[in-house]
Amino acid sequence: MGSKTLVIAEHDNNNIAADTLKTLHAASQIGGDVAVLVVGNNVTAIAESLSKVKGVTQVFRVDTKQFKHPTAEDVAPIIVELSEAFTHFLAPATTFGKNLMPRVAALLDVGQLSDVIEIESPDTVIRPIYAGNALARVKSNDSKLVMTIRGSAFDSASTNSQENASVEALESQASQQPLASFIDSQQTLSERPDLSSAKVVISGGRGLGSKENFALVERLADKLGGAIGASRAAVDAGFVSNDLQVGQTGKIVAPELYIAIGISGAIQHMAGMKDSKVIVAINSDPDAAIFEVADYGLVGDLFEIMPELIDKVP
Amino acid sequence: MKVLVAIKRVIDPYAKIRVKSDGTGVETSNMKMSMNPFCEIAVEEAIRLKEAGVAEEVIVVSVGDTSVQETLRGALALGADRAIHIEAIEELEPLSVAKVLKQILEREEPKLVLLGKQSIDTDNNQVAQMLSAITDRPQGAFASKLVASDTHVTVTREVDGGLETNRLEMPAIISTDLRLNEPRYASLPNIMKAKKKPMDLIKLEDLDVDVISHQTILEVTPPVARSAGVMVTTVDELVDKLKNNANVL
């Protein structure tokens, strides 16, 4: 039997999340048809653009006012209703996908493959365990496979296919489930590029000492057009907001250039950045573990190095 | 209300793990073990709910071999009232753990169930969501704040890009993020007292759970090691290397 994959699109009703395109690329590696499900409010334009993504053969759109901020409890039953026709169910390994997909897997009574970094065959994948310190090659024994895809491990699918997929509006599954409801959200506003998809990431740690000093990281990021990240210590100390934490339990990034400033390099932090192409570490402690993964290391006083670096980078 | 916390015993988060040379897994013998850090946060939150008069009883449960009793005792020393050890020799997959916990939920009928958002060994981030699905309860995954009442719980969740607040009708299931609280340490008198607290032992085979292997781990390998880097001594040298050697500036 051939594979048929359903990708659950992450979006904010206006834009498709970058990780959705990465997941669509992963889906194309499974082989067979790829359909996309968009659940939201006023998502006609999003459904249209998804129909132009390379490899997508069908788009399902569930569009209703109640689904402006759908919960996992809202979306999981829709996927289950569509499940008969599909063998694979993929979503990005973002907080959206991590929240939703295990609920789907359990309703289908199958296991889930979390944070997949490589698709070897339709039933075998590679995923990191122990904070990325080991890689497991895992074969699913289920007839239906539910996966979340680590965006940093895949390219984006191209968005200008010649063949447009058909868009089908499904009967609105109005939110009748009474168990969970959205109240509000507080987004961290930033002009900088998105941390997960930025080509350059500048991260700061405890070594910066204060929230005010973290401005050095921001200035370097702005000069390089990069995103800012942080270690857990910097987040716990209140230097920056939680959603900028890079690591096992925060964001996983793999930019072209990662500059770690005042970060010692705990196992949990390295889990989130050690697949970066070029890693630079700047730290006052010559024995910091971060130097073990850095391509270029510079030992010294951050407060002397940083202004000079900000001045000298092009 | 009754609060149930599911906890897992894992290799200590600060230990450096070793992949077995035969590719069958990670070396666990002679490794320091501890309570999964996210589970510690779940236990702490339950105890705080009790201290605030919201929870009447805090039950901790863990699935595993006899060694998990030590982890359960640790949770009792922190302030949990009683423990349930579900004895299973083999490590269970997340869906099986969820099915086991479902049976405990049916016996104990807790209003609130707290779990860590992920265990730091398998990094699955699945059990809480799966348990919510099969018990048809609402889920509050990655919680950084929760306000519980008898009828509902308001949960602030750590999501990409910021925070999201949801209302869940009771009974509900919550998975904890790092930001929810700062776990306490157990004092020596409390460790002594914990030895007298009740711990029920239930054998896996006595529960009505069909343990299915949904996945087979074919091989576990170490990740590709990065090639050794160079140390530079000046900012000029660093900028030069990034421009001319790495071509990233």
XYZ file of C-alpha atoms in Angstrom:
563
model
C 0.000 0.000 0.000
C 1.329 3.465 -0.870
C 1.873 6.146 1.706
C -0.469 9.090 2.102
C 0.631 11.858 4.401
C -1.429 14.506 6.164
C 0.529 17.538 7.392
C -1.115 19.738 9.993
C -0.281 23.355 9.122
C 0.859 25.725 11.836
C -0.078 29.341 11.180
C -1.407 32.432 12.949
C -4.369 32.986 10.565
C -2.175 35.403 8.551
C 1.109 33.671 7.867
C 2.247 30.091 7.489
C 4.811 29.219 10.173
C 8.285 28.562 8.729
C 8.317 25.121 10.341
C 5.232 24.096 8.369
C 7.239 24.352 5.135
C 10.047 22.304 6.668
C 7.513 19.669 7.706
C 6.099 19.629 4.170
C 9.596 18.995 2.858
C 9.987 16.097 5.320
C 6.592 14.786 4.200
C 7.743 14.709 0.575
C 10.582 12.376 1.616
C 8.105 9.729 2.767
C 6.866 9.286 -0.793
C 3.234 9.229 -1.890
C 0.647 11.985 -1.809
C 0.853 14.848 0.659
C -2.250 16.640 1.915
C -2.362 19.603 4.294
C -4.958 20.434 6.914
C -5.488 24.085 7.859
C -7.685 24.796 10.837
C -8.371 28.426 11.663
C -10.388 31.516 10.997
C -10.219 33.411 7.664
C -7.588 31.062 6.323
C -8.579 31.117 2.649
C -5.359 32.905 1.681
C -3.231 30.507 3.715
C -4.969 27.505 2.150
C -4.325 29.020 -1.302
C -0.615 29.497 -0.654
C -0.326 25.981 0.756
C -1.888 24.653 -2.451
C 1.119 26.097 -4.296
C 3.710 24.315 -2.152
C 5.727 21.752 -4.068
C 4.499 18.213 -3.476
C 1.140 19.162 -1.955
C -1.725 17.393 -3.740
C -4.673 18.370 -1.547
C -5.523 21.055 0.999
C -8.287 20.691 3.572
C -9.567 23.889 5.115
C -11.628 24.040 8.285
C -12.527 27.682 8.628
C -14.735 28.994 11.386
C -14.798 31.861 13.853
C -14.569 29.466 16.789
C -11.232 28.213 15.504
C -9.380 31.516 15.580
C -7.308 29.978 18.382
C -8.096 26.277 18.219
C -6.975 24.062 21.098
C -5.556 20.557 20.729
C -8.928 19.343 22.000
C -10.554 21.083 18.992
C -8.135 19.950 16.295
C -7.361 16.343 17.256
C -10.892 15.017 16.468
C -10.775 16.632 13.003
C -7.567 14.754 12.209
C -9.057 11.540 13.542
C -12.072 12.001 11.235
C -9.739 12.345 8.254
C -7.462 9.549 9.417
C -8.988 6.707 7.382
C -7.404 8.001 4.177
C -3.878 8.519 5.527
C -0.886 6.493 6.668
C 1.295 9.321 8.032
C 0.429 12.361 10.157
C 3.078 15.060 10.474
C 3.328 18.358 12.304
C 6.272 20.558 13.197
C 8.008 19.810 16.517
C 7.081 23.267 17.768
C 4.920 23.867 20.823
C 1.951 23.675 18.412
C 2.866 20.201 17.150
C 4.130 18.913 20.485
C 0.841 19.861 22.115
C -1.395 18.423 19.417
C 0.164 15.290 17.949
C 0.450 13.009 21.012
C -3.268 13.602 21.540
C -3.868 12.501 17.938
C -1.603 9.454 18.290
C -3.354 8.284 21.444
C -6.793 8.705 19.844
C -5.548 6.561 16.944
C -4.043 4.123 19.492
C -0.565 4.371 17.978
C 2.841 5.562 19.180
C 4.426 8.849 18.196
C 7.878 9.598 16.794
C 8.908 12.917 18.356
C 11.366 15.432 16.914
C 12.347 13.425 13.846
C 15.595 14.631 12.239
C 15.829 12.169 9.367
C 13.346 10.029 7.455
C 15.071 6.861 6.348
C 12.043 5.041 4.944
C 8.273 5.279 5.371
C 8.507 3.394 8.683
C 12.014 4.182 9.966
C 13.317 7.499 11.259
C 16.160 8.942 13.279
C 15.473 11.012 16.371
C 17.701 12.429 19.094
C 17.462 11.219 22.703
C 19.283 12.258 25.897
C 19.468 15.927 24.903
C 20.919 15.050 21.516
C 23.766 13.033 23.025
C 22.522 9.899 21.276
C 20.630 9.251 18.079
C 18.019 6.502 17.940
C 17.103 4.784 14.710
C 13.505 3.815 15.315
C 11.149 1.627 13.317
C 7.431 2.081 13.836
C 5.332 -1.070 14.085
C 2.059 0.844 13.686
C -0.116 0.958 10.582
C -0.468 4.712 11.034
C 2.538 6.852 11.889
C 2.333 10.081 13.850
C 5.475 12.247 13.848
C 6.678 15.680 14.792
C 9.451 17.089 12.613
C 12.448 19.068 13.846
C 12.504 22.078 11.525
C 16.217 22.787 11.864
C 17.009 19.376 10.325
C 15.062 19.918 7.076
C 15.045 22.451 4.239
C 11.854 24.354 3.433
C 9.562 23.070 0.705
C 9.397 25.374 -2.300
C 6.301 27.594 -2.366
C 5.888 28.122 -6.100
C 4.850 24.824 -7.582
C 3.474 24.870 -11.120
C 0.663 22.510 -10.208
C -1.830 23.887 -7.729
C -3.465 21.432 -5.377
C -7.209 21.526 -4.898
C -8.562 23.201 -1.784
C -11.497 21.540 -0.081
C -13.484 23.331 2.587
C -14.611 20.839 5.210
C -17.809 21.205 7.185
C -16.945 23.439 10.079
C -16.449 21.263 13.096
C -17.555 24.098 15.329
C -15.927 23.988 18.692
C -18.457 21.950 20.611
C -15.955 20.387 22.950
C -16.478 22.092 26.282
C -13.296 20.932 27.988
C -10.712 23.508 26.981
C -10.923 27.063 25.718
C -8.518 29.800 24.687
C -8.481 32.873 26.912
C -5.648 35.022 25.597
C -2.047 35.109 24.461
C 0.864 37.381 25.158
C 3.270 37.464 22.245
C 6.839 38.659 22.583
C 7.107 41.349 19.929
C 10.383 41.655 18.096
C 11.686 43.250 14.928
C 14.460 40.695 14.771
C 14.300 37.517 12.703
C 12.573 34.479 14.178
C 14.960 32.527 16.394
C 14.189 29.107 14.902
C 14.774 30.127 11.303
C 17.433 32.884 11.611
C 20.709 32.445 9.715
C 22.624 34.123 12.525
C 21.895 33.691 16.240
C 23.637 35.584 19.036
C 22.992 34.078 22.453
C 23.819 35.430 25.868
C 24.248 33.662 29.182
C 24.788 34.318 32.850
C 28.219 35.815 32.108
C 26.552 39.008 30.937
C 25.620 39.741 34.533
C 22.525 41.871 34.035
C 19.587 42.673 31.828
C 21.225 45.984 30.910
C 24.384 44.223 29.748
C 22.299 41.926 27.556
C 22.010 44.965 25.267
C 25.502 44.024 24.055
C 24.032 40.818 22.627
C 21.172 42.748 21.050
C 23.524 45.280 19.462
C 25.677 42.556 17.922
C 22.540 40.756 16.692
C 21.242 43.934 15.093
C 24.567 44.617 13.412
C 24.569 41.084 11.940
C 20.836 40.970 11.240
C 20.552 37.996 13.558
C 18.137 36.705 16.155
C 18.855 36.713 19.865
C 18.825 33.639 22.040
C 19.684 32.879 25.627
C 20.768 30.167 28.018
C 18.479 29.013 30.793
C 20.550 30.947 33.321
C 19.989 34.191 31.410
C 16.249 33.529 31.183
C 15.959 32.568 34.856
C 17.838 35.737 35.799
C 15.243 37.737 33.857
C 17.609 39.109 31.182
C 15.229 38.079 28.362
C 11.854 36.357 27.941
C 11.472 32.589 28.215
C 10.658 31.968 24.570
C 14.220 32.934 23.618
C 15.745 30.019 25.532
C 17.887 27.771 23.347
C 18.284 24.184 24.479
C 16.778 20.787 25.172
C 13.628 22.285 26.623
C 13.578 25.496 24.625
C 14.198 26.152 20.954
C 16.438 23.985 18.788
C 18.385 26.103 16.300
C 20.899 25.293 13.582
C 21.904 28.632 12.029
C 24.878 29.331 9.754
C 26.514 31.211 12.617
C 25.889 30.835 16.351
C 27.742 33.147 18.707
C 27.574 32.154 22.389
C 28.453 34.971 24.749
C 29.026 34.268 28.428
C 27.499 30.798 28.117
C 29.320 27.948 29.873
C 27.832 25.221 27.674
C 25.663 22.968 29.858
C 24.499 19.711 28.202
C 20.973 21.120 28.081
C 22.057 24.259 26.203
C 24.278 22.438 23.731
C 21.316 20.204 22.824
C 19.740 23.252 21.230
C 22.625 24.616 19.161
C 25.335 22.077 18.454
C 24.125 21.447 14.900
C 24.877 25.059 13.989
C 27.225 25.343 11.024
C 29.775 27.633 12.677
C 29.903 28.114 16.444
C 31.768 30.968 18.102
C 32.235 31.053 21.871
C 33.301 34.098 23.833
C 33.835 33.423 27.512
C 36.074 34.505 30.356
C 36.531 30.921 31.559
C 39.028 29.023 29.376
C 37.690 25.704 30.751
C 34.048 26.378 29.776
C 32.503 23.336 28.067
C 31.231 25.535 25.232
C 34.785 25.675 23.832
C 34.577 21.917 23.153
C 32.004 22.499 20.411
C 33.151 25.929 19.246
C 34.850 26.331 15.882
C 36.325 29.605 17.098
C 36.858 30.429 20.736
C 37.953 33.664 22.352
C 38.763 33.860 26.055
C 38.501 37.231 27.721
C 36.450 39.930 29.355
C 33.084 40.214 27.576
C 32.847 43.886 28.347
C 36.081 44.602 26.501
C 35.500 42.116 23.681
C 31.875 42.877 22.852
C 32.125 46.630 22.063
C 35.179 45.917 19.902
C 33.409 43.052 18.128
C 30.268 45.129 17.513
C 32.522 47.809 16.065
C 34.559 45.498 13.849
C 32.004 43.142 12.292
C 30.869 44.356 8.889
C -9.258 18.038 45.759
C -7.050 15.065 45.140
C -3.931 15.674 43.028
C -1.989 12.908 41.345
C 1.581 13.416 40.142
C 3.290 10.977 37.803
C 7.071 10.924 38.138
C 9.920 9.213 36.300
C 13.372 8.082 37.332
C 16.037 9.071 34.803
C 19.800 9.396 34.492
C 20.867 12.523 36.371
C 20.644 15.581 34.081
C 24.248 16.553 34.814
C 25.707 13.124 34.045
C 27.536 12.592 30.783
C 25.881 9.659 29.060
C 27.680 6.939 27.131
C 26.246 5.147 24.135
C 26.868 1.386 24.330
C 29.366 0.229 21.743
C 27.018 -2.501 20.482
C 24.441 0.136 19.516
C 21.692 -1.269 21.746
C 21.225 1.820 23.850
C 22.714 4.067 26.489
C 24.724 2.759 29.446
C 22.511 3.008 32.540
C 24.358 0.778 35.011
C 26.490 2.634 37.559
C 24.995 5.939 36.445
C 23.672 8.424 38.984
C 19.871 8.426 38.761
C 17.452 11.101 39.897
C 13.901 12.308 39.551
C 13.280 13.822 36.096
C 13.631 17.609 36.619
C 10.220 18.356 35.092
C 8.640 15.818 37.471
C 10.256 17.602 40.446
C 8.469 20.747 39.307
C 5.175 18.838 39.089
C 5.638 17.486 42.627
C 6.516 20.954 43.925
C 3.391 22.446 42.341
C 1.178 19.773 43.889
C 2.679 20.404 47.324
C 2.144 24.143 46.916
C -1.505 23.470 46.034
C -1.776 21.504 49.252
C -0.094 24.225 51.277
C -2.524 26.728 49.752
C -5.470 24.596 50.865
C -6.520 23.796 47.286
C -5.395 20.164 47.364
C -6.268 17.801 50.205
C -4.124 14.882 49.165
C -1.104 14.516 46.911
C -0.420 11.070 45.472
C 2.739 10.280 43.522
C 2.925 7.413 41.078
C 5.765 5.925 39.088
C 6.117 3.019 36.691
C 9.309 0.961 36.673
C 11.404 -1.633 38.478
C 11.965 -1.579 42.262
C 14.516 1.237 41.963
C 11.726 3.756 41.306
C 10.664 3.303 44.946
C 13.652 5.462 45.866
C 12.373 8.201 43.546
C 8.881 7.866 45.052
C 10.350 8.129 48.577
C 12.081 11.279 47.407
C 8.716 12.739 46.399
C 7.194 11.695 49.744
C 10.056 13.476 51.501
C 9.179 16.610 49.573
C 5.629 16.492 50.915
C 3.522 14.026 48.930
C 1.110 12.026 51.119
C 1.368 8.569 49.598
C 2.893 6.742 46.686
C 1.911 4.107 44.169
C 4.588 1.995 42.562
C 3.534 0.190 39.423
C 6.051 -2.538 39.005
C 7.159 -3.078 35.432
C 10.480 -4.628 34.500
C 10.662 -3.456 30.906
C 10.621 0.259 30.130
C 7.191 1.152 28.764
C 6.505 3.379 25.786
C 4.593 6.645 26.383
C 1.225 5.290 25.201
C 1.518 2.305 27.551
C 2.458 4.590 30.437
C -0.613 6.684 29.616
C -2.788 3.544 29.643
C -1.363 2.477 32.996
C -1.985 5.955 34.424
C -5.539 5.887 33.068
C -6.237 2.873 35.271
C -4.820 4.660 38.295
C -7.031 7.661 37.462
C -10.058 5.368 37.417
C -9.150 3.980 40.848
C -8.137 7.224 42.530
C -10.279 9.755 40.650
C -7.949 12.717 41.136
C -9.300 16.054 40.006
C -5.932 17.286 38.812
C -3.079 15.270 37.326
C 0.369 16.821 37.028
C 3.210 15.478 34.894
C 6.485 16.870 33.635
C 6.361 18.108 30.048
C 9.084 15.690 28.978
C 11.539 13.237 30.429
C 15.117 14.204 29.744
C 16.139 10.713 28.610
C 13.715 9.813 25.823
C 12.741 13.484 25.214
C 9.338 12.378 23.908
C 7.033 15.022 25.406
C 3.976 12.783 24.939
C 2.565 11.141 28.093
C 0.451 14.027 29.437
C -1.166 14.691 26.063
C -1.792 10.968 25.479
C -3.297 10.521 28.942
C -5.585 13.500 28.305
C -6.708 11.971 25.012
C -7.557 8.513 26.334
C -9.295 9.843 29.449
C -11.091 12.574 27.466
C -9.761 15.227 29.810
C -8.507 18.675 28.762
C -4.755 19.222 28.654
C -2.650 22.144 29.726
C 0.739 21.346 28.252
C 3.939 23.294 29.134
C 2.394 25.147 32.068
C 4.288 28.065 33.610
C 1.426 29.196 35.844
C -1.751 27.576 37.059
C -4.678 28.677 39.156
C -6.898 25.767 40.157
C -10.408 25.750 41.584
C -12.921 22.949 42.044
C -14.570 23.659 38.721
C -11.729 24.686 36.438
C -8.051 25.491 36.098
C -6.610 28.526 34.358
C -3.264 27.617 32.898
C -0.646 29.870 31.327
C 1.402 27.914 28.831
C 4.868 28.497 27.419
C 4.400 28.547 23.659
C 6.672 29.621 20.799
C 6.544 33.388 20.585
C 5.278 33.997 24.109
C 2.563 32.771 26.452
C -0.970 31.469 26.010
C -3.658 31.165 28.648
C -6.334 28.473 28.519
C -9.260 27.551 30.698
C -9.643 23.825 31.351
C -12.715 22.317 32.966
C -12.007 19.916 35.827
C -10.894 17.188 35.920
C -7.802 18.250 33.981
C -4.271 17.199 33.125
C -1.295 19.556 33.252
C 2.281 19.139 32.076
C 4.855 21.384 33.706
C 7.454 23.644 32.142
C 10.658 24.725 33.872
C 9.222 28.112 34.656
C 6.326 26.903 36.813
C 8.236 26.983 40.095
C 11.511 26.430 41.916
C 11.455 22.964 43.511
C 12.416 22.704 47.182
C 14.915 20.338 48.740
C 13.861 17.642 51.186
C 14.972 18.223 54.775
C 16.461 15.370 56.800
C 13.460 15.106 59.192
C 11.154 14.934 56.172
C 13.296 12.228 54.586
C 12.953 10.246 57.844
C 9.176 10.837 57.965
C 8.824 9.779 54.333
C 9.951 6.268 55.243
C 6.702 5.786 57.185
C 4.398 7.113 54.480
C 2.311 4.522 52.615
C 3.487 3.098 49.308
C 1.196 0.746 47.394
C 2.701 -1.774 45.060
C 0.725 -2.762 41.984
C 2.083 -5.232 39.502
C 1.723 -4.272 35.853
C 0.076 -7.617 35.086
C -2.632 -6.841 37.650
C -3.715 -3.839 35.620
C -5.876 -4.231 32.557
C -3.292 -2.866 30.151
C -2.280 -4.522 26.933
C 1.357 -3.507 26.580
C 2.101 -3.176 22.877
C 5.467 -2.339 21.376
C 4.632 0.412 18.904
C 8.240 1.094 18.085
C 11.460 -0.868 17.776
C 14.755 0.859 18.420
C 17.002 -0.555 15.712
C 20.154 1.196 16.808
C 21.451 3.905 19.121
C 24.552 5.771 18.003
C 26.525 8.745 19.275
C 26.000 11.929 17.268
C 28.740 12.940 14.842
C 31.427 14.700 16.838
C 32.344 18.208 15.743
C 35.894 18.641 14.527
C 38.170 20.467 16.916
C 37.968 24.234 16.797
C 40.649 26.864 17.156
C 41.213 29.447 19.857
C 41.828 32.978 18.692
C 43.443 35.668 20.806
C 42.055 38.928 19.467
C 38.790 40.279 18.100
C 40.566 41.117 14.842
C 41.640 37.524 14.415
C 38.099 36.304 15.154
C 36.517 38.645 12.607
C 39.165 37.671 10.041
C 38.495 33.934 10.543
C 34.716 34.391 10.279
C 35.154 36.412 7.086
C 37.859 34.474 5.314
C 37.894 30.927 6.714
C 34.267 30.297 7.643
C 32.743 32.728 5.108
C 29.884 33.583 7.454
C 30.361 37.352 7.638
